[in-house]
């Protein structure tokens, strides 16, 4: 009887192996041979699942976006939070304040750099940022509807700015230890970042 | 009589050739051979100036930071501007609203991605961002001194946030055409970005 192979699981493992290599060595460290080794398989098995290195890299990017997307959905489903608290949870989930989030930031920064030259990657990165932005926009809108956020600015613009500030700070903190230390020293960085953009559109207590 | 060679000028030309290749093809497009071709020289001449590819890439990063640093100093020396206007000029100088600034954003995003795996690059990128942040901090401080910016928050924190929002938006606009269109549609994006972070710390007219 032939051995039953879970192909989806294998694809996932290959993507995880590629992500782990990117986190450790950057884009230059990713070769089909290195990914096969990291996953514990032969290059032959790997090429059965990914025809080229760029196909493999795209699978890794999708996996990273999927993992972060799952976290975003969990934040969205959290009960008993007001809009600012929910936005703060989402921002906190991307700040590089532990190894997992630091690796995630490294991975996305590698893909951000690829965007300029790789069309397939570009669409995936745009979708990922768009998913994040739409979630933030939806929560801002609900805050404006329940009156916890003033309706002076458009939810779309506020979402663009909250995501840009959170991502910009995350990128800078993953580059510069002093910016990371600043974030680590803050009692509630997510709340502070959300409030910086919302400014006087949100009350003093929340 | 031996030909007089301007070595500094040659190094500059090599760095410019590397920057141009990065803007066009990303990090993967940069090889010593490609840089030599782009600069119009033999690989032999190139290796006389740069012993390795990583040395060449570091020279290119320094050149990009130097070019942007020159622009920052010009903004600082501009006459008859209040603090918010001066901050807005600095923010505008990094937004990818023309080919030069778009290429600059691509180049820095490539180096941001390298930081996780390349110690030499890390220090250069940290210095560049720090130079930008210190300039912004100095202007915020002068605004707080002349009363055009309220002294409720520290100039250092405001500088971290202004630079992060400006850089985050620039990165996102260089990835996603819809974010770029948003910036292009704004009558004064730099002023809006600075005012988003300063919030009620700055008056309505400026």
JSON list of N, CA and C in Angstrom, two decimals, chain A residues 24-28 57 106 109-110 112-117 122 125-126 129-130 133 156-157 160-161 163-165 167-169 171-172 175-179 182 192 196, chain B residues 24-28 57 106 109-110 112-114 116-117 122 125-126 129-130 133 156-157 160-161 163-165 167-169 171-172 175-179 182 192 196:
[
{"chain": "A", "resi": 24, "resn": "UNK", "atom": "N", "xyz": [16.63, 34.00, 9.68]},
{"chain": "A", "resi": 24, "resn": "UNK", "atom": "CA", "xyz": [18.00, 33.83, 10.16]},
{"chain": "A", "resi": 24, "resn": "UNK", "atom": "C", "xyz": [19.05, 34.49, 9.26]},
{"chain": "A", "resi": 25, "resn": "UNK", "atom": "N", "xyz": [18.87, 34.36, 7.94]},
{"chain": "A", "resi": 25, "resn": "UNK", "atom": "CA", "xyz": [19.96, 34.78, 7.03]},
{"chain": "A", "resi": 25, "resn": "UNK", "atom": "C", "xyz": [19.55, 35.78, 5.96]},
{"chain": "A", "resi": 26, "resn": "UNK", "atom": "N", "xyz": [18.30, 36.23, 5.95]},
{"chain": "A", "resi": 26, "resn": "UNK", "atom": "CA", "xyz": [17.87, 37.15, 4.90]},
{"chain": "A", "resi": 26, "resn": "UNK", "atom": "C", "xyz": [17.65, 36.43, 3.58]},
{"chain": "A", "resi": 27, "resn": "UNK", "atom": "N", "xyz": [17.25, 37.20, 2.56]},
{"chain": "A", "resi": 27, "resn": "UNK", "atom": "CA", "xyz": [16.89, 36.62, 1.27]},
{"chain": "A", "resi": 27, "resn": "UNK", "atom": "C", "xyz": [18.06, 35.89, 0.62]},
{"chain": "A", "resi": 28, "resn": "UNK", "atom": "N", "xyz": [19.28, 36.39, 0.85]},
{"chain": "A", "resi": 28, "resn": "UNK", "atom": "CA", "xyz": [20.45, 35.78, 0.22]},
{"chain": "A", "resi": 28, "resn": "UNK", "atom": "C", "xyz": [20.70, 34.35, 0.73]},
{"chain": "A", "resi": 57, "resn": "UNK", "atom": "N", "xyz": [9.53, 31.08, -2.69]},
{"chain": "A", "resi": 57, "resn": "UNK", "atom": "CA", "xyz": [9.53, 32.33, -1.92]},
{"chain": "A", "resi": 57, "resn": "UNK", "atom": "C", "xyz": [8.13, 32.91, -1.81]},
{"chain": "A", "resi": 106, "resn": "UNK", "atom": "N", "xyz": [11.30, 40.97, 10.05]},
{"chain": "A", "resi": 106, "resn": "UNK", "atom": "CA", "xyz": [12.44, 40.73, 9.15]},
{"chain": "A", "resi": 106, "resn": "UNK", "atom": "C", "xyz": [11.95, 40.17, 7.83]},
{"chain": "A", "resi": 109, "resn": "UNK", "atom": "N", "xyz": [10.10, 42.78, 5.81]},
{"chain": "A", "resi": 109, "resn": "UNK", "atom": "CA", "xyz": [10.99, 43.80, 5.26]},
{"chain": "A", "resi": 109, "resn": "UNK", "atom": "C", "xyz": [11.75, 43.25, 4.05]},
{"chain": "A", "resi": 110, "resn": "UNK", "atom": "N", "xyz": [12.04, 41.95, 4.08]},
{"chain": "A", "resi": 110, "resn": "UNK", "atom": "CA", "xyz": [12.68, 41.33, 2.91]},
{"chain": "A", "resi": 110, "resn": "UNK", "atom": "C", "xyz": [11.74, 41.37, 1.71]},
{"chain": "A", "resi": 112, "resn": "UNK", "atom": "N", "xyz": [9.20, 43.48, 1.29]},
{"chain": "A", "resi": 112, "resn": "UNK", "atom": "CA", "xyz": [9.01, 44.88, 0.89]},
{"chain": "A", "resi": 112, "resn": "UNK", "atom": "C", "xyz": [10.10, 45.27, -0.11]},
{"chain": "A", "resi": 113, "resn": "UNK", "atom": "N", "xyz": [11.33, 44.80, 0.16]},
{"chain": "A", "resi": 113, "resn": "UNK", "atom": "CA", "xyz": [12.45, 45.13, -0.72]},
{"chain": "A", "resi": 113, "resn": "UNK", "atom": "C", "xyz": [12.34, 44.43, -2.07]},
{"chain": "A", "resi": 114, "resn": "UNK", "atom": "N", "xyz": [11.71, 43.26, -2.09]},
{"chain": "A", "resi": 114, "resn": "UNK", "atom": "CA", "xyz": [11.54, 42.49, -3.34]},
{"chain": "A", "resi": 114, "resn": "UNK", "atom": "C", "xyz": [10.49, 43.10, -4.26]},
{"chain": "A", "resi": 115, "resn": "UNK", "atom": "N", "xyz": [9.55, 43.83, -3.65]},
{"chain": "A", "resi": 115, "resn": "UNK", "atom": "CA", "xyz": [8.40, 44.35, -4.38]},
{"chain": "A", "resi": 115, "resn": "UNK", "atom": "C", "xyz": [8.79, 45.15, -5.62]},
{"chain": "A", "resi": 116, "resn": "UNK", "atom": "N", "xyz": [9.86, 45.95, -5.46]},
{"chain": "A", "resi": 116, "resn": "UNK", "atom": "CA", "xyz": [10.28, 46.81, -6.56]},
{"chain": "A", "resi": 116, "resn": "UNK", "atom": "C", "xyz": [10.67, 46.04, -7.81]},
{"chain": "A", "resi": 117, "resn": "UNK", "atom": "N", "xyz": [10.97, 44.76, -7.66]},
{"chain": "A", "resi": 117, "resn": "UNK", "atom": "CA", "xyz": [11.53, 44.01, -8.78]},
{"chain": "A", "resi": 117, "resn": "UNK", "atom": "C", "xyz": [10.80, 42.70, -9.07]},
{"chain": "A", "resi": 122, "resn": "UNK", "atom": "N", "xyz": [4.81, 41.55, -5.30]},
{"chain": "A", "resi": 122, "resn": "UNK", "atom": "CA", "xyz": [4.15, 42.84, -5.11]},
{"chain": "A", "resi": 122, "resn": "UNK", "atom": "C", "xyz": [2.67, 42.66, -4.77]},
{"chain": "A", "resi": 125, "resn": "UNK", "atom": "N", "xyz": [2.15, 41.28, -1.23]},
{"chain": "A", "resi": 125, "resn": "UNK", "atom": "CA", "xyz": [2.45, 42.26, -0.18]},
{"chain": "A", "resi": 125, "resn": "UNK", "atom": "C", "xyz": [1.35, 43.31, -0.11]},
{"chain": "A", "resi": 126, "resn": "UNK", "atom": "N", "xyz": [0.90, 43.76, -1.27]},
{"chain": "A", "resi": 126, "resn": "UNK", "atom": "CA", "xyz": [-0.20, 44.74, -1.32]},
{"chain": "A", "resi": 126, "resn": "UNK", "atom": "C", "xyz": [-1.44, 44.16, -0.64]},
{"chain": "A", "resi": 129, "resn": "UNK", "atom": "N", "xyz": [-0.97, 44.11, 3.27]},
{"chain": "A", "resi": 129, "resn": "UNK", "atom": "CA", "xyz": [-1.12, 45.43, 3.89]},
{"chain": "A", "resi": 129, "resn": "UNK", "atom": "C", "xyz": [-2.57, 45.91, 3.80]},
{"chain": "A", "resi": 130, "resn": "UNK", "atom": "N", "xyz": [-3.22, 45.54, 2.70]},
{"chain": "A", "resi": 130, "resn": "UNK", "atom": "CA", "xyz": [-4.60, 45.96, 2.48]},
{"chain": "A", "resi": 130, "resn": "UNK", "atom": "C", "xyz": [-5.55, 45.28, 3.47]},
{"chain": "A", "resi": 133, "resn": "UNK", "atom": "N", "xyz": [-5.04, 47.06, 6.71]},
{"chain": "A", "resi": 133, "resn": "UNK", "atom": "CA", "xyz": [-5.66, 48.39, 6.64]},
{"chain": "A", "resi": 133, "resn": "UNK", "atom": "C", "xyz": [-7.18, 48.32, 6.71]},
{"chain": "A", "resi": 156, "resn": "UNK", "atom": "N", "xyz": [-10.82, 55.65, 6.33]},
{"chain": "A", "resi": 156, "resn": "UNK", "atom": "CA", "xyz": [-9.80, 55.16, 5.39]},
{"chain": "A", "resi": 156, "resn": "UNK", "atom": "C", "xyz": [-8.47, 55.87, 5.63]},
{"chain": "A", "resi": 157, "resn": "UNK", "atom": "N", "xyz": [-8.50, 57.19, 5.79]},
{"chain": "A", "resi": 157, "resn": "UNK", "atom": "CA", "xyz": [-7.26, 57.95, 6.02]},
{"chain": "A", "resi": 157, "resn": "UNK", "atom": "C", "xyz": [-6.63, 57.57, 7.37]},
{"chain": "A", "resi": 160, "resn": "UNK", "atom": "N", "xyz": [-4.91, 54.24, 6.99]},
{"chain": "A", "resi": 160, "resn": "UNK", "atom": "CA", "xyz": [-3.63, 54.38, 6.28]},
{"chain": "A", "resi": 160, "resn": "UNK", "atom": "C", "xyz": [-2.55, 54.86, 7.24]},
{"chain": "A", "resi": 161, "resn": "UNK", "atom": "N", "xyz": [-2.89, 55.85, 8.07]},
{"chain": "A", "resi": 161, "resn": "UNK", "atom": "CA", "xyz": [-1.89, 56.44, 8.97]},
{"chain": "A", "resi": 161, "resn": "UNK", "atom": "C", "xyz": [-1.54, 55.53, 10.15]},
{"chain": "A", "resi": 163, "resn": "UNK", "atom": "N", "xyz": [-1.68, 52.23, 10.24]},
{"chain": "A", "resi": 163, "resn": "UNK", "atom": "CA", "xyz": [-0.88, 51.12, 9.72]},
{"chain": "A", "resi": 163, "resn": "UNK", "atom": "C", "xyz": [0.53, 51.59, 9.36]},
{"chain": "A", "resi": 164, "resn": "UNK", "atom": "N", "xyz": [0.63, 52.79, 8.78]},
{"chain": "A", "resi": 164, "resn": "UNK", "atom": "CA", "xyz": [1.95, 53.32, 8.39]},
{"chain": "A", "resi": 164, "resn": "UNK", "atom": "C", "xyz": [2.81, 53.61, 9.62]},
{"chain": "A", "resi": 165, "resn": "UNK", "atom": "N", "xyz": [2.21, 54.22, 10.65]},
{"chain": "A", "resi": 165, "resn": "UNK", "atom": "CA", "xyz": [2.99, 54.53, 11.85]},
{"chain": "A", "resi": 165, "resn": "UNK", "atom": "C", "xyz": [3.41, 53.23, 12.57]},
{"chain": "A", "resi": 167, "resn": "UNK", "atom": "N", "xyz": [3.74, 50.22, 11.27]},
{"chain": "A", "resi": 167, "resn": "UNK", "atom": "CA", "xyz": [4.71, 49.48, 10.46]},
{"chain": "A", "resi": 167, "resn": "UNK", "atom": "C", "xyz": [6.05, 50.21, 10.44]},
{"chain": "A", "resi": 168, "resn": "UNK", "atom": "N", "xyz": [6.01, 51.54, 10.31]},
{"chain": "A", "resi": 168, "resn": "UNK", "atom": "CA", "xyz": [7.25, 52.33, 10.31]},
{"chain": "A", "resi": 168, "resn": "UNK", "atom": "C", "xyz": [8.02, 52.15, 11.61]},
{"chain": "A", "resi": 169, "resn": "UNK", "atom": "N", "xyz": [7.31, 52.24, 12.74]},
{"chain": "A", "resi": 169, "resn": "UNK", "atom": "CA", "xyz": [7.96, 52.05, 14.04]},
{"chain": "A", "resi": 169, "resn": "UNK", "atom": "C", "xyz": [8.51, 50.64, 14.17]},
{"chain": "A", "resi": 171, "resn": "UNK", "atom": "N", "xyz": [9.47, 48.60, 11.77]},
{"chain": "A", "resi": 171, "resn": "UNK", "atom": "CA", "xyz": [10.65, 48.47, 10.91]},
{"chain": "A", "resi": 171, "resn": "UNK", "atom": "C", "xyz": [11.85, 49.14, 11.58]},
{"chain": "A", "resi": 172, "resn": "UNK", "atom": "N", "xyz": [11.65, 50.35, 12.09]},
{"chain": "A", "resi": 172, "resn": "UNK", "atom": "CA", "xyz": [12.77, 51.06, 12.72]},
{"chain": "A", "resi": 172, "resn": "UNK", "atom": "C", "xyz": [13.24, 50.35, 14.00]},
{"chain": "A", "resi": 175, "resn": "UNK", "atom": "N", "xyz": [15.42, 47.50, 13.22]},
{"chain": "A", "resi": 175, "resn": "UNK", "atom": "CA", "xyz": [16.73, 47.92, 12.72]},
{"chain": "A", "resi": 175, "resn": "UNK", "atom": "C", "xyz": [17.60, 48.46, 13.85]},
{"chain": "A", "resi": 176, "resn": "UNK", "atom": "N", "xyz": [17.02, 49.34, 14.69]},
{"chain": "A", "resi": 176, "resn": "UNK", "atom": "CA", "xyz": [17.79, 50.09, 15.68]},
{"chain": "A", "resi": 176, "resn": "UNK", "atom": "C", "xyz": [17.41, 49.68, 17.11]},
{"chain": "A", "resi": 177, "resn": "UNK", "atom": "N", "xyz": [18.35, 49.07, 17.86]},
{"chain": "A", "resi": 177, "resn": "UNK", "atom": "CA", "xyz": [18.05, 48.62, 19.23]},
{"chain": "A", "resi": 177, "resn": "UNK", "atom": "C", "xyz": [17.53, 49.75, 20.13]},
{"chain": "A", "resi": 178, "resn": "UNK", "atom": "N", "xyz": [17.94, 51.00, 19.86]},
{"chain": "A", "resi": 178, "resn": "UNK", "atom": "CA", "xyz": [17.49, 52.10, 20.73]},
{"chain": "A", "resi": 178, "resn": "UNK", "atom": "C", "xyz": [16.00, 52.39, 20.52]},
{"chain": "A", "resi": 179, "resn": "UNK", "atom": "N", "xyz": [15.53, 52.23, 19.29]},
{"chain": "A", "resi": 179, "resn": "UNK", "atom": "CA", "xyz": [14.10, 52.43, 19.03]},
{"chain": "A", "resi": 179, "resn": "UNK", "atom": "C", "xyz": [13.32, 51.27, 19.65]},
{"chain": "A", "resi": 182, "resn": "UNK", "atom": "N", "xyz": [13.00, 51.89, 23.36]},
{"chain": "A", "resi": 182, "resn": "UNK", "atom": "CA", "xyz": [11.94, 52.88, 23.60]},
{"chain": "A", "resi": 182, "resn": "UNK", "atom": "C", "xyz": [10.56, 52.20, 23.66]},
{"chain": "A", "resi": 192, "resn": "UNK", "atom": "N", "xyz": [-0.57, 53.92, 22.80]},
{"chain": "A", "resi": 192, "resn": "UNK", "atom": "CA", "xyz": [0.10, 55.20, 22.55]},
{"chain": "A", "resi": 192, "resn": "UNK", "atom": "C", "xyz": [0.18, 55.48, 21.04]},
{"chain": "A", "resi": 196, "resn": "UNK", "atom": "N", "xyz": [-1.68, 58.47, 19.10]},
{"chain": "A", "resi": 196, "resn": "UNK", "atom": "CA", "xyz": [-0.88, 59.49, 18.40]},
{"chain": "A", "resi": 196, "resn": "UNK", "atom": "C", "xyz": [-1.57, 59.87, 17.09]},
{"chain": "B", "resi": 24, "resn": "UNK", "atom": "N", "xyz": [16.78, 49.67, -10.27]},
{"chain": "B", "resi": 24, "resn": "UNK", "atom": "CA", "xyz": [16.16, 48.99, -11.41]},
{"chain": "B", "resi": 24, "resn": "UNK", "atom": "C", "xyz": [15.84, 47.52, -11.14]},
{"chain": "B", "resi": 25, "resn": "UNK", "atom": "N", "xyz": [16.75, 46.79, -10.48]},
{"chain": "B", "resi": 25, "resn": "UNK", "atom": "CA", "xyz": [16.60, 45.34, -10.37]},
{"chain": "B", "resi": 25, "resn": "UNK", "atom": "C", "xyz": [16.60, 44.78, -8.96]},
{"chain": "B", "resi": 26, "resn": "UNK", "atom": "N", "xyz": [16.70, 45.63, -7.95]},
{"chain": "B", "resi": 26, "resn": "UNK", "atom": "CA", "xyz": [16.77, 45.13, -6.57]},
{"chain": "B", "resi": 26, "resn": "UNK", "atom": "C", "xyz": [18.14, 44.54, -6.27]},
{"chain": "B", "resi": 27, "resn": "UNK", "atom": "N", "xyz": [18.30, 44.05, -5.02]},
{"chain": "B", "resi": 27, "resn": "UNK", "atom": "CA", "xyz": [19.59, 43.55, -4.56]},
{"chain": "B", "resi": 27, "resn": "UNK", "atom": "C", "xyz": [20.09, 42.39, -5.40]},
{"chain": "B", "resi": 28, "resn": "UNK", "atom": "N", "xyz": [19.18, 41.57, -5.88]},
{"chain": "B", "resi": 28, "resn": "UNK", "atom": "CA", "xyz": [19.58, 40.39, -6.65]},
{"chain": "B", "resi": 28, "resn": "UNK", "atom": "C", "xyz": [20.28, 40.77, -7.96]},
{"chain": "B", "resi": 57, "resn": "UNK", "atom": "N", "xyz": [28.53, 47.32, -1.95]},
{"chain": "B", "resi": 57, "resn": "UNK", "atom": "CA", "xyz": [27.16, 47.62, -1.53]},
{"chain": "B", "resi": 57, "resn": "UNK", "atom": "C", "xyz": [27.15, 48.64, -0.39]},
{"chain": "B", "resi": 106, "resn": "UNK", "atom": "N", "xyz": [13.23, 52.73, -2.82]},
{"chain": "B", "resi": 106, "resn": "UNK", "atom": "CA", "xyz": [13.54, 51.33, -3.17]},
{"chain": "B", "resi": 106, "resn": "UNK", "atom": "C", "xyz": [14.89, 50.93, -2.60]},
{"chain": "B", "resi": 109, "resn": "UNK", "atom": "N", "xyz": [14.77, 50.55, 1.16]},
{"chain": "B", "resi": 109, "resn": "UNK", "atom": "CA", "xyz": [14.02, 49.36, 1.58]},
{"chain": "B", "resi": 109, "resn": "UNK", "atom": "C", "xyz": [14.86, 48.10, 1.38]},
{"chain": "B", "resi": 110, "resn": "UNK", "atom": "N", "xyz": [15.69, 48.10, 0.35]},
{"chain": "B", "resi": 110, "resn": "UNK", "atom": "CA", "xyz": [16.61, 46.97, 0.14]},
{"chain": "B", "resi": 110, "resn": "UNK", "atom": "C", "xyz": [17.60, 46.88, 1.30]},
{"chain": "B", "resi": 112, "resn": "UNK", "atom": "N", "xyz": [17.16, 48.14, 4.35]},
{"chain": "B", "resi": 112, "resn": "UNK", "atom": "CA", "xyz": [16.43, 47.79, 5.56]},
{"chain": "B", "resi": 112, "resn": "UNK", "atom": "C", "xyz": [16.35, 46.26, 5.68]},
{"chain": "B", "resi": 113, "resn": "UNK", "atom": "N", "xyz": [16.11, 45.61, 4.54]},
{"chain": "B", "resi": 113, "resn": "UNK", "atom": "CA", "xyz": [15.98, 44.15, 4.53]},
{"chain": "B", "resi": 113, "resn": "UNK", "atom": "C", "xyz": [17.32, 43.47, 4.81]},
{"chain": "B", "resi": 114, "resn": "UNK", "atom": "N", "xyz": [18.42, 44.11, 4.41]},
{"chain": "B", "resi": 114, "resn": "UNK", "atom": "CA", "xyz": [19.76, 43.55, 4.62]},
{"chain": "B", "resi": 114, "resn": "UNK", "atom": "C", "xyz": [20.21, 43.62, 6.07]},
{"chain": "B", "resi": 116, "resn": "UNK", "atom": "N", "xyz": [19.01, 42.84, 8.90]},
{"chain": "B", "resi": 116, "resn": "UNK", "atom": "CA", "xyz": [18.87, 41.67, 9.75]},
{"chain": "B", "resi": 116, "resn": "UNK", "atom": "C", "xyz": [20.01, 40.68, 9.61]},
{"chain": "B", "resi": 117, "resn": "UNK", "atom": "N", "xyz": [20.77, 40.76, 8.54]},
{"chain": "B", "resi": 117, "resn": "UNK", "atom": "CA", "xyz": [21.79, 39.75, 8.26]},
{"chain": "B", "resi": 117, "resn": "UNK", "atom": "C", "xyz": [23.17, 40.31, 7.98]},
{"chain": "B", "resi": 122, "resn": "UNK", "atom": "N", "xyz": [23.91, 47.39, 8.86]},
{"chain": "B", "resi": 122, "resn": "UNK", "atom": "CA", "xyz": [23.08, 47.79, 9.99]},
{"chain": "B", "resi": 122, "resn": "UNK", "atom": "C", "xyz": [23.52, 49.15, 10.55]},
{"chain": "B", "resi": 125, "resn": "UNK", "atom": "N", "xyz": [22.69, 52.07, 8.21]},
{"chain": "B", "resi": 125, "resn": "UNK", "atom": "CA", "xyz": [21.25, 52.37, 8.15]},
{"chain": "B", "resi": 125, "resn": "UNK", "atom": "C", "xyz": [20.81, 53.05, 9.44]},
{"chain": "B", "resi": 126, "resn": "UNK", "atom": "N", "xyz": [21.31, 52.55, 10.58]},
{"chain": "B", "resi": 126, "resn": "UNK", "atom": "CA", "xyz": [20.99, 53.17, 11.87]},
{"chain": "B", "resi": 126, "resn": "UNK", "atom": "C", "xyz": [21.46, 54.63, 11.87]},
{"chain": "B", "resi": 129, "resn": "UNK", "atom": "N", "xyz": [19.08, 56.85, 9.65]},
{"chain": "B", "resi": 129, "resn": "UNK", "atom": "CA", "xyz": [17.80, 57.13, 10.30]},
{"chain": "B", "resi": 129, "resn": "UNK", "atom": "C", "xyz": [17.99, 58.06, 11.50]},
{"chain": "B", "resi": 130, "resn": "UNK", "atom": "N", "xyz": [19.12, 57.90, 12.17]},
{"chain": "B", "resi": 130, "resn": "UNK", "atom": "CA", "xyz": [19.42, 58.71, 13.33]},
{"chain": "B", "resi": 130, "resn": "UNK", "atom": "C", "xyz": [19.66, 60.16, 12.95]},
{"chain": "B", "resi": 133, "resn": "UNK", "atom": "N", "xyz": [16.34, 61.63, 12.26]},
{"chain": "B", "resi": 133, "resn": "UNK", "atom": "CA", "xyz": [15.60, 61.83, 13.51]},
{"chain": "B", "resi": 133, "resn": "UNK", "atom": "C", "xyz": [16.14, 63.02, 14.30]},
{"chain": "B", "resi": 156, "resn": "UNK", "atom": "N", "xyz": [12.20, 64.25, 21.36]},
{"chain": "B", "resi": 156, "resn": "UNK", "atom": "CA", "xyz": [12.75, 62.96, 20.91]},
{"chain": "B", "resi": 156, "resn": "UNK", "atom": "C", "xyz": [11.63, 62.01, 20.49]},
{"chain": "B", "resi": 157, "resn": "UNK", "atom": "N", "xyz": [10.56, 61.92, 21.31]},
{"chain": "B", "resi": 157, "resn": "UNK", "atom": "CA", "xyz": [9.45, 61.04, 20.97]},
{"chain": "B", "resi": 157, "resn": "UNK", "atom": "C", "xyz": [8.74, 61.51, 19.70]},
{"chain": "B", "resi": 160, "resn": "UNK", "atom": "N", "xyz": [10.81, 60.53, 16.72]},
{"chain": "B", "resi": 160, "resn": "UNK", "atom": "CA", "xyz": [10.68, 59.10, 16.41]},
{"chain": "B", "resi": 160, "resn": "UNK", "atom": "C", "xyz": [9.39, 58.86, 15.63]},
{"chain": "B", "resi": 161, "resn": "UNK", "atom": "N", "xyz": [8.29, 59.49, 16.07]},
{"chain": "B", "resi": 161, "resn": "UNK", "atom": "CA", "xyz": [6.99, 59.24, 15.44]},
{"chain": "B", "resi": 161, "resn": "UNK", "atom": "C", "xyz": [6.86, 59.90, 14.07]},
{"chain": "B", "resi": 163, "resn": "UNK", "atom": "N", "xyz": [9.30, 60.60, 11.96]},
{"chain": "B", "resi": 163, "resn": "UNK", "atom": "CA", "xyz": [10.15, 59.85, 11.03]},
{"chain": "B", "resi": 163, "resn": "UNK", "atom": "C", "xyz": [9.52, 58.49, 10.70]},
{"chain": "B", "resi": 164, "resn": "UNK", "atom": "N", "xyz": [8.92, 57.84, 11.71]},
{"chain": "B", "resi": 164, "resn": "UNK", "atom": "CA", "xyz": [8.30, 56.53, 11.47]},
{"chain": "B", "resi": 164, "resn": "UNK", "atom": "C", "xyz": [7.08, 56.65, 10.57]},
{"chain": "B", "resi": 165, "resn": "UNK", "atom": "N", "xyz": [6.24, 57.67, 10.81]},
{"chain": "B", "resi": 165, "resn": "UNK", "atom": "CA", "xyz": [5.05, 57.83, 9.96]},
{"chain": "B", "resi": 165, "resn": "UNK", "atom": "C", "xyz": [5.44, 58.20, 8.53]},
{"chain": "B", "resi": 167, "resn": "UNK", "atom": "N", "xyz": [8.31, 57.59, 7.00]},
{"chain": "B", "resi": 167, "resn": "UNK", "atom": "CA", "xyz": [8.99, 56.46, 6.36]},
{"chain": "B", "resi": 167, "resn": "UNK", "atom": "C", "xyz": [7.99, 55.34, 6.07]},
{"chain": "B", "resi": 168, "resn": "UNK", "atom": "N", "xyz": [7.11, 55.06, 7.03]},
{"chain": "B", "resi": 168, "resn": "UNK", "atom": "CA", "xyz": [6.09, 54.03, 6.82]},
{"chain": "B", "resi": 168, "resn": "UNK", "atom": "C", "xyz": [5.21, 54.34, 5.62]},
{"chain": "B", "resi": 169, "resn": "UNK", "atom": "N", "xyz": [4.73, 55.59, 5.55]},
{"chain": "B", "resi": 169, "resn": "UNK", "atom": "CA", "xyz": [3.89, 55.98, 4.40]},
{"chain": "B", "resi": 169, "resn": "UNK", "atom": "C", "xyz": [4.68, 55.91, 3.10]},
{"chain": "B", "resi": 171, "resn": "UNK", "atom": "N", "xyz": [7.24, 53.95, 2.40]},
{"chain": "B", "resi": 171, "resn": "UNK", "atom": "CA", "xyz": [7.42, 52.54, 2.05]},
{"chain": "B", "resi": 171, "resn": "UNK", "atom": "C", "xyz": [6.12, 51.98, 1.46]},
{"chain": "B", "resi": 172, "resn": "UNK", "atom": "N", "xyz": [5.00, 52.25, 2.13]},
{"chain": "B", "resi": 172, "resn": "UNK", "atom": "CA", "xyz": [3.72, 51.73, 1.64]},
{"chain": "B", "resi": 172, "resn": "UNK", "atom": "C", "xyz": [3.35, 52.33, 0.27]},
{"chain": "B", "resi": 175, "resn": "UNK", "atom": "N", "xyz": [5.14, 50.68, -2.46]},
{"chain": "B", "resi": 175, "resn": "UNK", "atom": "CA", "xyz": [4.67, 49.32, -2.71]},
{"chain": "B", "resi": 175, "resn": "UNK", "atom": "C", "xyz": [3.32, 49.33, -3.41]},
{"chain": "B", "resi": 176, "resn": "UNK", "atom": "N", "xyz": [2.39, 50.15, -2.91]},
{"chain": "B", "resi": 176, "resn": "UNK", "atom": "CA", "xyz": [0.99, 50.11, -3.36]},
{"chain": "B", "resi": 176, "resn": "UNK", "atom": "C", "xyz": [0.60, 51.39, -4.09]},
{"chain": "B", "resi": 177, "resn": "UNK", "atom": "N", "xyz": [0.29, 51.29, -5.40]},
{"chain": "B", "resi": 177, "resn": "UNK", "atom": "CA", "xyz": [-0.07, 52.48, -6.19]},
{"chain": "B", "resi": 177, "resn": "UNK", "atom": "C", "xyz": [-1.25, 53.27, -5.61]},
{"chain": "B", "resi": 178, "resn": "UNK", "atom": "N", "xyz": [-2.16, 52.58, -4.90]},
{"chain": "B", "resi": 178, "resn": "UNK", "atom": "CA", "xyz": [-3.30, 53.31, -4.34]},
{"chain": "B", "resi": 178, "resn": "UNK", "atom": "C", "xyz": [-2.89, 54.21, -3.18]},
{"chain": "B", "resi": 179, "resn": "UNK", "atom": "N", "xyz": [-1.90, 53.79, -2.42]},
{"chain": "B", "resi": 179, "resn": "UNK", "atom": "CA", "xyz": [-1.39, 54.65, -1.33]},
{"chain": "B", "resi": 179, "resn": "UNK", "atom": "C", "xyz": [-0.62, 55.82, -1.94]},
{"chain": "B", "resi": 182, "resn": "UNK", "atom": "N", "xyz": [-3.11, 58.38, -3.16]},
{"chain": "B", "resi": 182, "resn": "UNK", "atom": "CA", "xyz": [-3.60, 59.17, -2.02]},
{"chain": "B", "resi": 182, "resn": "UNK", "atom": "C", "xyz": [-2.68, 60.32, -1.71]},
{"chain": "B", "resi": 192, "resn": "UNK", "atom": "N", "xyz": [0.41, 67.70, 6.26]},
{"chain": "B", "resi": 192, "resn": "UNK", "atom": "CA", "xyz": [-0.62, 66.83, 6.85]},
{"chain": "B", "resi": 192, "resn": "UNK", "atom": "C", "xyz": [0.02, 65.75, 7.72]},
{"chain": "B", "resi": 196, "resn": "UNK", "atom": "N", "xyz": [-0.44, 65.36, 11.68]},
{"chain": "B", "resi": 196, "resn": "UNK", "atom": "CA", "xyz": [-1.05, 64.14, 12.23]},
{"chain": "B", "resi": 196, "resn": "UNK", "atom": "C", "xyz": [-0.34, 63.74, 13.52]}
]
